[in-house]
XYZ file of C-alpha atoms in Angstrom:
222
model
C 222.463 259.988 206.320
C 225.483 262.074 205.420
C 223.689 265.424 205.531
C 222.429 265.021 209.095
C 225.223 262.864 210.548
C 222.766 260.114 211.428
C 223.918 256.671 212.424
C 222.521 253.645 210.600
C 220.093 253.021 213.453
C 218.882 256.619 213.473
C 218.534 256.688 209.691
C 216.466 253.488 209.673
C 214.245 254.789 212.459
C 213.647 258.292 211.117
C 213.261 257.270 207.479
C 210.967 254.413 208.475
C 208.666 256.900 210.189
C 208.890 259.266 207.225
C 208.068 256.529 204.711
C 205.138 255.326 206.812
C 203.660 258.813 206.979
C 204.336 259.258 203.259
C 202.471 256.030 202.542
C 199.437 257.302 204.454
C 199.573 260.596 202.550
C 199.785 258.696 199.254
C 196.769 256.541 200.182
C 194.723 259.610 201.115
C 195.780 261.373 197.911
C 194.917 258.353 195.764
C 191.412 258.323 197.231
C 190.919 261.934 196.103
C 192.166 261.528 192.524
C 188.722 260.709 191.152
C 187.151 263.804 192.726
C 189.975 266.068 191.598
C 189.822 264.699 188.056
C 186.071 265.264 187.827
C 186.354 268.801 189.167
C 189.482 270.042 187.396
C 189.984 267.510 184.606
C 192.541 264.741 184.328
C 195.222 266.665 182.442
C 195.143 269.788 184.662
C 195.252 267.538 187.720
C 198.224 265.681 186.264
C 199.988 268.886 185.262
C 199.471 271.007 188.369
C 198.741 268.370 190.982
C 201.540 265.985 190.092
C 204.278 267.423 187.895
C 204.321 270.815 189.612
C 204.544 269.232 193.061
C 207.300 266.894 191.889
C 209.269 269.874 190.566
C 208.743 271.733 193.846
C 209.838 268.638 195.742
C 213.140 268.514 193.855
C 213.708 272.268 194.226
C 212.959 272.055 197.938
C 215.833 269.607 198.404
C 218.389 272.109 197.099
C 220.216 273.341 200.247
C 218.875 276.609 201.609
C 221.155 277.254 204.546
C 224.689 278.535 204.836
C 226.155 276.048 207.307
C 228.185 273.163 205.860
C 227.394 269.610 206.945
C 229.342 267.847 209.641
C 232.430 266.416 207.964
C 233.331 262.789 208.609
C 237.103 262.648 208.553
C 238.634 259.170 208.327
C 240.365 257.935 211.478
C 244.089 258.503 211.687
C 245.776 255.338 210.492
C 248.862 256.127 212.578
C 246.880 256.548 215.769
C 246.776 253.763 218.309
C 243.470 251.914 218.124
C 242.120 251.603 221.650
C 238.700 250.248 220.778
C 238.206 248.166 217.652
C 234.428 248.422 218.001
C 234.463 252.213 217.839
C 231.788 253.524 215.484
C 232.784 255.010 212.170
C 232.754 258.820 211.952
C 229.368 260.263 211.018
C 228.668 263.033 208.558
C 229.549 263.920 204.999
C 232.706 262.012 203.961
C 235.739 264.224 203.551
C 236.604 262.245 200.402
C 233.667 264.025 198.724
C 235.198 267.443 198.143
C 231.859 269.163 197.652
C 231.023 268.490 201.316
C 233.547 271.148 202.326
C 231.860 273.939 200.364
C 228.199 272.960 199.892
C 225.658 273.950 202.564
C 223.886 271.165 204.387
C 220.235 270.290 203.919
C 217.866 270.961 206.788
C 215.326 268.632 208.351
C 212.507 270.952 207.283
C 213.666 270.657 203.664
C 213.667 266.881 203.867
C 210.144 266.755 205.300
C 208.645 269.399 202.998
C 210.153 267.908 199.847
C 209.003 264.440 200.859
C 205.441 265.690 201.425
C 205.383 267.243 197.945
C 206.593 263.953 196.480
C 204.135 261.852 198.498
C 201.247 263.885 197.075
C 202.483 264.303 193.507
C 203.742 260.793 192.769
C 200.488 258.800 193.245
C 198.568 261.376 191.208
C 201.106 261.163 188.401
C 201.435 257.388 188.205
C 197.648 256.941 188.237
C 196.688 259.602 185.707
C 199.526 258.866 183.290
C 198.301 255.293 182.874
C 194.675 256.434 182.729
C 195.288 259.030 180.015
C 197.538 256.671 178.071
C 194.803 254.033 178.108
C 192.247 256.546 176.817
C 194.567 257.675 174.035
C 194.957 254.062 172.910
C 191.187 253.654 172.855
C 189.852 250.305 171.616
C 193.208 249.205 170.255
C 194.857 246.157 171.848
C 196.511 247.705 174.890
C 198.608 244.828 176.162
C 201.733 245.622 174.143
C 201.575 249.378 174.688
C 200.858 249.059 178.398
C 203.751 246.639 178.604
C 206.028 249.164 176.913
C 205.110 252.026 179.235
C 205.435 249.761 182.269
C 208.781 248.490 181.001
C 210.046 252.031 180.494
C 209.087 252.797 184.084
C 210.994 249.744 185.303
C 214.006 250.769 183.219
C 213.985 254.239 184.777
C 213.938 252.667 188.244
C 217.131 250.839 187.325
C 218.960 253.757 185.693
C 217.653 256.484 188.017
C 219.386 255.375 191.239
C 222.677 254.845 189.386
C 222.485 258.357 187.924
C 221.526 259.978 191.233
C 224.210 258.175 193.237
C 226.898 259.117 190.709
C 225.899 262.795 190.602
C 225.533 262.986 194.385
C 228.876 261.331 195.087
C 230.869 263.412 192.618
C 229.038 266.762 192.517
C 226.824 267.006 195.599
C 223.275 267.889 196.509
C 222.970 271.077 194.459
C 223.775 269.352 191.176
C 221.757 266.258 192.074
C 218.492 267.979 192.869
C 218.940 270.757 190.315
C 219.336 268.213 187.514
C 216.310 266.194 188.617
C 214.272 269.398 189.002
C 215.205 270.449 185.464
C 214.209 267.042 184.079
C 210.843 267.215 185.822
C 210.321 270.814 184.673
C 211.092 269.887 181.051
C 208.602 267.012 181.263
C 206.014 269.373 182.730
C 206.510 271.923 179.946
C 206.359 269.157 177.334
C 203.077 267.909 178.798
C 201.672 271.434 178.849
C 202.545 271.957 175.173
C 200.735 268.792 174.110
C 197.904 268.994 176.657
C 195.269 270.151 174.153
C 196.259 267.439 171.719
C 195.966 264.852 174.475
C 192.558 266.193 175.469
C 191.316 265.824 171.892
C 192.756 262.328 171.668
C 190.996 261.318 174.883
C 187.641 262.712 173.738
C 187.753 261.673 170.074
C 185.791 258.549 169.224
C 186.957 256.383 166.321
C 185.007 256.759 163.088
C 183.081 253.906 161.487
C 185.969 253.158 159.131
C 188.451 253.154 161.964
C 186.155 250.953 164.031
C 186.018 248.342 161.271
C 189.795 248.496 160.943
C 190.196 248.072 164.677
C 187.768 245.145 164.716
C 189.799 243.542 161.937
C 192.982 244.083 163.979
C 191.346 242.570 167.048
C 190.146 239.549 165.081
C 193.620 239.123 163.629
C 195.158 239.242 167.107
C 192.603 236.764 168.472
C 193.175 234.347 165.613
């Protein structure tokens, strides 16, 4: 990775360990979602146990230190090449101008932010689908579940493109600040509509609505 001047082998090794530990944390967290939801409620758990941790994870990645990263200057084209198998220079590419003025991330930031994400993400993805299903109620859920799943897939396509572009051209501060702001806006939006969502989850359809829904279901089945 550019920020730590890791080689490809080191990056694969260290990130493999980090992802494995993150997977274990996510499994342990997923097993506790039911207990947390029963004790605190689904929406508070989603708001403070997922969105807040995801915001903190993004904020944690914003560089804290004052030391710049190791700069990877390209090899001198006019120099005599003595070893054609010589490894490429490691570090933040000098072609990215922000590398010269932006402080480097630290290992502790990487680990702490990843832990926040490993806890918050499984809670969020589970409870969002659960609450959405309850809001839909007895309505046919196939189309709506397909739409929310499709929107998630679309974000997984657009998200990496956005992050890579911002990181390459503007650096870590802009990258993680922008993602933190997006998560914070989503968190505030959820908090504003939390009471409305709670009522929607608890409200049972009236007799008239039930007959209408049964008619819709029969129409779909036919």
